[in-house]
XYZ file of C-alpha atoms in Angstrom:
554
model
C 19.323 6.344 -11.845
C 21.311 5.823 -8.634
C 20.512 9.418 -7.773
C 16.934 8.310 -7.139
C 18.013 6.431 -4.028
C 17.946 9.469 -1.827
C 17.726 9.466 1.976
C 14.510 7.506 2.397
C 12.720 9.491 5.085
C 12.397 13.181 5.702
C 10.556 15.588 7.911
C 9.842 18.722 5.955
C 8.811 21.889 7.739
C 6.939 24.123 5.344
C 6.719 27.922 5.469
C 3.350 29.625 5.548
C 2.325 29.456 1.902
C -1.438 29.265 2.116
C -3.923 30.075 -0.574
C -7.597 29.789 -1.360
C -9.623 27.600 0.920
C -6.775 27.155 3.414
C -6.403 30.797 4.370
C -9.420 31.030 6.650
C -8.538 27.756 8.313
C -5.074 29.001 9.245
C -6.641 31.889 11.107
C -8.703 29.382 13.064
C -5.607 27.410 13.925
C -4.154 30.348 15.806
C -7.229 30.487 18.043
C -7.778 26.773 18.571
C -7.387 25.202 21.989
C -4.566 22.677 21.465
C -6.054 20.374 24.117
C -9.616 20.489 22.840
C -9.343 17.213 20.974
C -7.599 15.117 23.598
C -7.283 16.689 27.001
C -6.101 13.749 29.132
C -2.414 13.531 30.007
C -0.048 10.725 30.750
C 1.437 9.780 34.077
C 4.150 7.747 32.397
C 6.873 9.976 33.793
C 7.107 12.646 36.448
C 5.871 15.972 35.157
C 4.918 14.552 31.752
C 2.211 16.326 29.780
C 2.050 13.727 27.013
C -1.513 13.014 25.969
C -2.834 9.569 26.720
C -5.331 9.864 23.871
C -4.939 11.019 20.297
C -7.520 12.002 17.706
C -6.420 11.330 14.142
C -8.231 11.736 10.842
C -8.133 9.542 7.770
C -9.534 9.854 4.275
C -10.878 6.318 4.138
C -13.308 4.410 6.303
C -12.049 1.180 7.840
C -14.724 -1.048 6.328
C -13.922 -4.255 8.207
C -11.407 -5.560 10.721
C -10.787 -9.003 9.323
C -7.170 -9.925 8.451
C -8.493 -12.260 5.727
C -9.750 -9.148 3.944
C -6.281 -7.650 4.024
C -7.611 -4.801 6.147
C -5.155 -5.350 8.978
C -2.262 -4.188 6.782
C 0.949 -5.385 8.404
C 1.358 -2.911 11.230
C -2.095 -3.429 12.668
C -2.930 -2.062 16.086
C -5.439 -4.877 16.683
C -3.720 -7.968 15.240
C -0.208 -9.381 15.371
C 1.459 -11.486 12.700
C 3.998 -14.241 13.166
C 6.568 -11.760 11.883
C 6.591 -7.970 11.860
C 8.348 -5.213 9.966
C 11.396 -3.365 11.235
C 12.967 -0.299 9.591
C 15.972 -0.674 7.329
C 18.164 2.195 6.220
C 17.227 3.136 2.692
C 15.685 -0.149 1.593
C 13.016 -2.731 2.210
C 11.921 -3.169 5.817
C 13.390 -6.263 7.404
C 11.285 -9.095 8.793
C 11.735 -9.906 12.479
C 9.942 -12.303 14.870
C 6.680 -11.138 16.437
C 4.340 -13.926 17.611
C 7.051 -16.313 16.452
C 10.147 -16.855 18.579
C 12.427 -16.760 15.540
C 12.342 -16.465 11.762
C 10.775 -19.509 10.077
C 12.984 -22.512 9.376
C 12.823 -23.915 5.831
C 13.761 -27.351 4.575
C 16.345 -27.758 1.811
C 14.009 -26.987 -1.107
C 11.864 -24.370 0.691
C 8.678 -26.431 0.489
C 8.263 -26.854 4.264
C 8.500 -23.974 6.719
C 8.328 -24.400 10.498
C 7.423 -21.694 13.009
C 7.589 -21.814 16.812
C 5.293 -19.511 18.826
C 6.235 -17.415 21.811
C 4.722 -18.114 25.236
C 2.380 -15.901 27.221
C 0.295 -14.397 24.396
C -3.458 -13.951 24.850
C -6.217 -12.717 22.582
C -8.448 -9.802 23.509
C -11.096 -12.289 24.687
C -8.632 -13.781 27.180
C -7.979 -17.040 25.339
C -4.346 -18.132 24.882
C -2.673 -18.087 21.470
C -1.877 -21.597 20.232
C -0.614 -23.125 17.025
C -4.188 -24.168 16.248
C -5.131 -20.488 15.900
C -2.318 -19.897 13.418
C -3.279 -22.988 11.432
C -6.938 -21.926 11.385
C -6.082 -18.414 10.173
C -3.978 -19.573 7.239
C -6.184 -22.553 6.378
C -9.224 -20.292 6.224
C -7.298 -17.831 4.054
C -6.979 -20.462 1.310
C -10.329 -22.204 1.843
C -12.569 -21.710 -1.231
C -15.587 -21.504 1.064
C -14.170 -18.376 2.702
C -13.370 -16.760 -0.672
C -10.910 -14.518 1.160
C -9.493 -11.524 -0.725
C -6.018 -12.527 0.505
C -6.274 -16.022 -1.018
C -4.292 -15.142 -4.140
C -1.381 -14.101 -1.930
C -1.123 -17.685 -0.704
C -1.437 -19.592 -3.963
C 1.755 -21.505 -3.091
C 0.356 -22.775 0.240
C -0.914 -26.362 0.397
C -1.569 -27.216 4.060
C -0.949 -25.780 7.520
C -0.665 -28.071 10.545
C -0.328 -27.433 14.257
C 2.006 -30.262 15.300
C 1.755 -29.212 18.960
C 0.544 -26.133 20.882
C 3.579 -24.066 19.901
C 4.658 -25.426 16.497
C 3.152 -24.720 13.068
C 4.275 -26.414 9.857
C 3.482 -24.860 6.467
C 3.606 -27.228 3.480
C 3.908 -25.564 0.079
C 2.929 -26.822 -3.348
C 6.302 -25.858 -4.767
C 9.566 -24.261 -3.663
C 8.972 -20.661 -2.699
C 11.933 -18.545 -1.661
C 9.964 -15.612 -0.251
C 7.598 -17.408 2.107
C 8.772 -15.437 5.148
C 7.166 -12.355 3.573
C 3.803 -14.163 3.750
C 3.899 -14.456 7.542
C 2.874 -10.883 8.342
C -0.887 -11.532 8.273
C -2.711 -10.937 11.545
C -3.663 -14.042 13.530
C -7.244 -14.535 14.728
C -8.541 -17.170 17.169
C -9.734 -20.448 15.672
C -13.021 -20.034 17.544
C -13.817 -16.939 15.434
C -12.940 -18.691 12.165
C -14.808 -21.967 12.551
C -17.021 -23.046 10.995
C -15.658 -21.518 7.804
C -18.064 -19.028 6.218
C -17.665 -16.552 3.352
C -15.486 -13.696 4.549
C -18.236 -11.137 4.123
C -20.226 -13.053 6.779
C -17.380 -13.345 9.286
C -17.950 -11.921 12.784
C -14.387 -10.575 12.653
C -15.521 -7.919 10.187
C -17.191 -5.943 12.977
C -15.898 -7.614 16.154
C -12.180 -8.178 15.718
C -10.276 -10.394 18.157
C -6.530 -10.131 17.955
C -3.475 -10.203 20.171
C -2.397 -6.654 19.295
C -1.786 -3.673 21.558
C -5.243 -2.161 21.010
C -8.793 -3.461 20.946
C -11.744 -2.006 19.104
C -14.292 -0.437 21.489
C -16.421 1.596 19.068
C -16.961 1.845 15.356
C -19.471 3.986 13.505
C -19.931 5.556 10.088
C -17.507 8.401 10.808
C -15.517 7.445 13.908
C -13.527 4.526 15.310
C -12.130 4.233 18.830
C -9.329 1.910 19.945
C -8.278 1.431 23.561
C -5.100 -0.087 24.945
C -5.297 -3.831 25.654
C -4.062 -4.306 29.210
C -3.210 -7.942 28.547
C -0.902 -7.141 25.644
C 2.071 -9.508 25.632
C 4.429 -6.680 24.672
C 3.699 -4.734 27.851
C 1.793 -1.504 28.568
C 1.336 0.844 25.625
C 1.999 4.560 26.163
C -0.992 6.054 24.300
C -4.119 4.625 25.901
C -6.757 5.613 23.352
C -6.779 6.379 19.630
C -9.787 7.882 17.861
C -9.855 7.870 14.065
C -12.293 10.268 12.416
C -13.222 9.520 8.816
C -13.200 12.663 6.636
C -13.128 11.682 2.963
C -12.810 15.166 1.468
C -9.175 16.282 1.411
C -9.842 20.010 1.802
C -12.263 19.490 4.677
C -9.754 17.292 6.459
C -7.062 19.942 6.025
C -9.295 22.713 7.335
C -10.259 20.715 10.411
C -6.629 19.843 11.078
C -5.689 23.509 10.889
C -8.589 24.389 13.170
C -7.274 22.080 15.896
C -9.753 19.218 15.579
C -7.073 16.548 15.110
C -3.632 15.615 16.369
C -2.626 14.302 12.953
C -3.849 13.332 9.515
C -2.796 12.187 6.050
C -2.854 14.786 3.262
C -2.276 15.008 -0.488
C 1.269 16.216 -1.276
C 0.124 19.492 -2.827
C -1.593 20.542 0.408
C 1.528 20.129 2.531
C 2.465 23.774 2.047
C -0.654 24.833 3.945
C 0.746 23.910 7.363
C 3.091 26.591 8.719
C 5.679 25.664 11.303
C 4.762 28.839 13.162
C 1.284 27.430 13.867
C 2.736 24.326 15.507
C 2.620 21.796 12.689
C 5.182 19.398 11.256
C 4.787 17.864 7.811
C 6.193 14.347 7.623
C 7.021 12.894 4.207
C 7.677 9.147 4.114
C 8.850 7.630 0.821
C 7.093 4.445 -0.100
C 6.992 1.544 -2.509
C 3.549 2.840 -3.568
C 3.724 3.144 -7.342
C 1.049 5.064 -9.194
C 0.290 4.173 -12.772
C -2.188 4.052 -15.598
C -3.398 0.472 -16.076
C -3.855 -0.119 -19.800
C -6.464 -2.819 -20.551
C -4.862 -5.380 -22.863
C -8.091 -6.084 -24.739
C -8.836 -2.459 -25.623
C -8.167 -1.842 -29.347
C -6.209 1.323 -28.544
C -4.788 1.006 -25.021
C -3.937 -2.649 -25.714
C -1.963 -1.906 -28.875
C 1.775 -2.519 -28.191
C 2.781 0.575 -30.129
C 0.377 2.766 -28.169
C 1.722 1.374 -24.895
C 5.294 2.089 -25.935
C 4.377 5.571 -27.141
C 2.463 6.527 -24.013
C 5.362 5.424 -21.844
C 7.578 7.890 -23.716
C 4.999 10.654 -23.993
C 4.528 11.167 -20.259
C 6.739 13.678 -18.441
C 7.277 11.872 -15.135
C 9.669 14.475 -13.744
C 7.107 17.232 -14.253
C 4.432 15.091 -12.583
C 6.624 14.636 -9.503
C 7.396 18.351 -9.362
C 3.820 19.557 -9.870
C 1.218 16.929 -8.968
C 3.332 15.482 -6.146
C 4.893 18.835 -5.165
C 8.249 17.062 -5.051
C 7.014 14.290 -2.743
C 8.066 11.276 -4.796
C 10.404 9.927 -7.464
C 9.770 9.343 -11.155
C 9.440 5.670 -12.124
C 9.133 3.680 -15.341
C 8.420 0.244 -13.866
C 6.730 -1.043 -10.709
C 10.148 -2.107 -9.438
C 11.459 0.230 -6.748
C 15.117 1.194 -6.231
C 14.727 -0.050 -2.645
C 15.077 -3.597 -3.976
C 18.739 -2.770 -4.542
C 20.480 -5.839 -6.028
C 17.196 -6.861 -7.670
C 16.724 -3.445 -9.263
C 17.858 -2.602 -12.798
C 18.376 1.172 -13.209
C 18.609 0.749 -16.995
C 15.015 -0.476 -17.242
C 13.379 2.867 -17.863
C 11.590 4.961 -20.476
C 12.964 8.319 -21.558
C 10.665 11.331 -21.646
C 10.665 11.666 -25.437
C 7.427 12.791 -27.126
C 9.137 12.866 -30.524
C 10.065 9.194 -30.158
C 6.460 8.495 -29.115
C 5.139 10.151 -32.282
C 7.605 8.204 -34.421
C 6.504 4.897 -32.870
C 2.873 5.714 -33.603
C 3.644 6.821 -37.173
C 5.504 3.587 -37.915
C 2.661 1.516 -36.454
C 0.111 3.163 -38.767
C -1.466 5.534 -36.255
C -1.607 8.705 -38.344
C -2.939 12.125 -37.264
C -6.532 12.843 -38.257
C -8.006 16.265 -39.177
C -8.402 17.183 -35.485
C -4.942 15.931 -34.526
C -6.189 12.699 -32.952
C -4.576 9.674 -34.570
C -6.477 7.061 -36.525
C -5.569 3.550 -37.679
C -7.771 1.382 -39.914
C -10.765 3.516 -38.982
C -10.071 3.225 -35.248
C -9.741 6.556 -33.482
C -6.909 6.680 -30.893
C -8.987 7.266 -27.807
C -9.898 5.354 -24.667
C -11.492 5.940 -21.261
C -9.448 6.484 -18.101
C -11.199 6.015 -14.748
C -10.050 7.451 -11.451
C -11.339 7.404 -7.888
C -12.912 10.865 -7.710
C -12.746 11.549 -3.946
C -8.941 11.330 -4.050
C -7.512 14.544 -5.500
C -4.107 12.977 -6.152
C -5.562 10.365 -8.522
C -7.579 13.054 -10.249
C -4.506 15.226 -10.756
C -2.424 12.295 -12.014
C -5.173 11.445 -14.495
C -5.303 15.042 -15.724
C -1.528 15.264 -16.181
C -1.405 11.970 -18.069
C -4.273 13.022 -20.322
C -2.457 16.209 -21.335
C 0.733 14.332 -22.211
C -1.199 11.717 -24.206
C -2.997 14.422 -26.172
C 0.391 15.913 -27.029
C 1.190 12.842 -29.147
C -2.289 12.540 -30.667
C -4.069 10.178 -28.270
C -7.373 11.265 -26.743
C -8.147 10.104 -23.198
C -11.669 10.497 -21.808
C -11.552 11.043 -18.045
C -14.248 9.492 -15.868
C -14.221 10.176 -12.142
C -16.134 7.576 -10.137
C -17.106 7.966 -6.503
C -16.700 4.365 -5.397
C -14.354 1.467 -6.055
C -17.524 -0.610 -6.319
C -18.241 1.386 -9.480
C -14.682 1.038 -10.774
C -14.123 -2.675 -10.167
C -16.580 -4.091 -12.750
C -14.868 -2.017 -15.455
C -11.324 -3.205 -14.690
C -9.933 -4.902 -17.771
C -12.292 -2.899 -19.974
C -11.276 0.683 -19.225
C -7.961 2.173 -18.126
C -7.649 3.260 -14.498
C -5.327 5.252 -12.250
C -3.846 2.546 -10.063
C -1.816 2.200 -6.901
C 0.518 -0.756 -6.442
C 3.157 -1.967 -4.048
C 0.777 -3.348 -1.435
C 3.261 -5.986 -0.182
C 6.727 -4.688 -1.135
C 8.681 -6.999 1.163
C 10.053 -9.205 -1.592
C 10.168 -8.796 -5.386
C 7.715 -11.669 -5.791
C 5.084 -10.350 -3.398
C 5.432 -6.925 -4.993
C 5.025 -8.022 -8.627
C 3.536 -11.469 -9.094
C -0.160 -10.697 -8.704
C 0.130 -7.560 -10.846
C 1.901 -9.159 -13.818
C 1.223 -12.901 -13.859
C -1.142 -14.082 -16.587
C -2.559 -16.618 -14.114
C -4.739 -13.732 -12.877
C -5.712 -12.472 -16.331
C -8.736 -14.635 -16.972
C -11.469 -12.551 -15.394
C -12.408 -8.909 -15.802
C -12.973 -6.921 -12.647
C -10.066 -8.440 -10.730
C -7.731 -6.369 -8.576
C -5.018 -8.894 -9.444
C -3.570 -8.107 -12.880
C -6.327 -5.530 -13.470
C -5.337 -4.930 -17.102
C -5.357 -8.669 -17.948
C -1.756 -8.458 -19.098
C -0.200 -11.560 -20.689
C 3.474 -11.893 -21.600
C 5.023 -15.405 -21.732
C 8.545 -14.116 -21.077
C 7.431 -12.175 -18.019
C 5.457 -15.217 -16.811
C 8.506 -17.469 -17.097
C 10.752 -15.041 -15.215
C 8.152 -14.541 -12.467
C 7.911 -18.300 -11.989
C 11.681 -18.746 -11.879
C 12.133 -15.816 -9.519
C 9.753 -17.151 -6.903
C 11.249 -20.662 -6.887
C 14.964 -19.839 -7.130
C 16.699 -20.037 -3.749
C 20.124 -18.603 -4.575
C 20.000 -14.820 -3.908
C 22.403 -13.875 -6.714
C 20.557 -15.998 -9.268
C 17.239 -14.555 -8.092
C 18.528 -11.024 -8.471
C 19.621 -11.720 -12.035
C 16.191 -13.126 -12.920
C 14.398 -10.050 -11.617
C 16.728 -7.733 -13.522
C 15.900 -9.718 -16.669
C 12.223 -9.417 -15.800
C 12.455 -5.623 -15.704
C 14.005 -5.576 -19.181
C 11.237 -7.862 -20.443
C 8.636 -5.558 -18.901
C 10.094 -2.473 -20.594
C 9.895 -4.322 -23.921
C 6.199 -5.038 -23.272
C 4.791 -2.703 -20.579
C 1.539 -3.464 -18.807
C 1.109 0.059 -17.435
C 2.328 3.580 -17.715
C 4.039 3.732 -14.336
C 4.335 7.353 -13.250
C 6.058 7.598 -9.879
C 6.670 6.199 -6.442
C 4.831 8.636 -4.226
C 5.788 9.871 -0.795
C 3.066 9.490 1.792
C 2.545 12.849 3.436
C 1.216 13.425 6.934
C 0.863 16.423 9.210
C 1.112 16.290 13.000
C 0.669 18.747 15.814
C 3.834 19.474 17.750
C 2.214 19.614 21.197
C 1.127 16.010 21.796
C 4.051 15.417 24.143
C 5.519 12.250 22.635
C 8.810 11.311 21.040
C 10.146 8.152 19.413
C 8.582 8.184 15.946
C 10.735 6.100 13.619
C 9.905 6.192 9.892
C 9.597 3.057 7.804
C 9.254 2.457 4.083
C 5.509 2.300 3.492
C 3.561 0.074 1.090
C 0.633 1.196 -1.052
C -1.596 1.208 2.004
C -1.238 4.380 4.013
C -3.209 6.288 6.555
C -3.206 7.037 10.230
C -4.336 3.697 11.651
C -1.406 1.573 10.547
C 1.190 3.858 8.986
C 2.602 7.356 9.110
C 4.255 8.633 12.288
C 1.920 6.367 14.281
C 2.994 2.974 12.909
C 5.279 2.358 15.933
C 3.152 4.122 18.537
C 3.762 1.311 21.046
C 7.436 2.376 21.169
C 6.808 6.043 21.960
C 8.047 7.804 25.086
C 7.015 11.077 26.772
C 9.024 13.978 25.382
């Protein structure tokens, strides 16, 4: 399994292999005016032709701008966290000070963490950043009145106190070794958070106020515009304006990119071959901790059967999925634990691609083939429903590949494509779903706890532990892992956890996917530095643009 830890970032230039709907668009690309989408140029250096504005396209609309919704990701252009991410060669990003002057200081048992703020930071409204703003942000995050989507990420947090204008003290309910990974959330001014209201009523949803390098100047149903914040504490930013155009359909977004409408976009892996180097495009493939899986609802009489779970994990051909559905942009995976966790990672915790073993497991458990080849046990037909988010072609293709492999061992999967996560959410815990994980892969605990802990299994429709998985051994190891301070002991616990998971899987994990982007080569900037990406991806916070404030004219 060590061979999976390949060089983590690559820029892949694809030859002109264009078919179907892409062919006409490529012809347009040769005629497009490369400056039509952003004609202004930078005066940052003598003779520079670097564009001061970029137009990017994303497949998802930015619904709100409130860090308590989790929408700010952790490389937000509008908000800053106490800490920020920095690239690390081949592994997890490291955490470095941002609004804080240094990494947080913990007491002996990691129940009290102290942070000191840097001087000279102002919000977009001109007010100075103080410790009271930090305390208000985190206190609101855990306030039941706010009902913030991020609240479950801070279940260990008890109180937050501003002891003076520059010092914040976090008191935890219990020892928590990974608390530094919780200090990436964007900070908002206390004035925008008080009085506390339900998050869906917060003014920050449409009028964000952060300390970040950009401020929101326009948002509409299909377009968002950010402009450089002249009072940014980090100094002037090189790109003065960013426009994000929302185009949900993958093929339409590709065609418009080829036609010259955008400077960059995110694309499904299979469409990467449609961007020829000769037309001035570069395809950028960033590996991620974004694991894609089939969530198996524990209470379903078929998908929740332990034998069925074991069989499905052996029936699926993960290598073929990476080669076909992902067009090579990813690595096969058996668990939601990425090789980037290094000492915490157990390469032996995996499922072999072995359909014969899958059939044997089902036979021994009493699931016998019926007249049509679909297995039956005690009158129960081996079939269940698998949902996927229909606008995303990658999820659709993963669902189709999984369904074919399941049918090969006698299990029928009914595919249901739904056009909105609002339609999918109420059915979580009832029906299987194509899932993306790894939203906070900056510590093993933040990566796994909310997906596997039975403390989140009590309510259907939850994005935390969506299959309502319960395993006492996994629970015990999760609890020990988050409270153990010794790194070597922690690593051993998480390796044990992976073995326990393989003995009782919650999902059929398929792969860690690469996030694939395409950029025009004529924007005039250099300095893009790749970083391991989480589940979240897209042009606003990730891709080649995540460190846009560090760019320089080419």
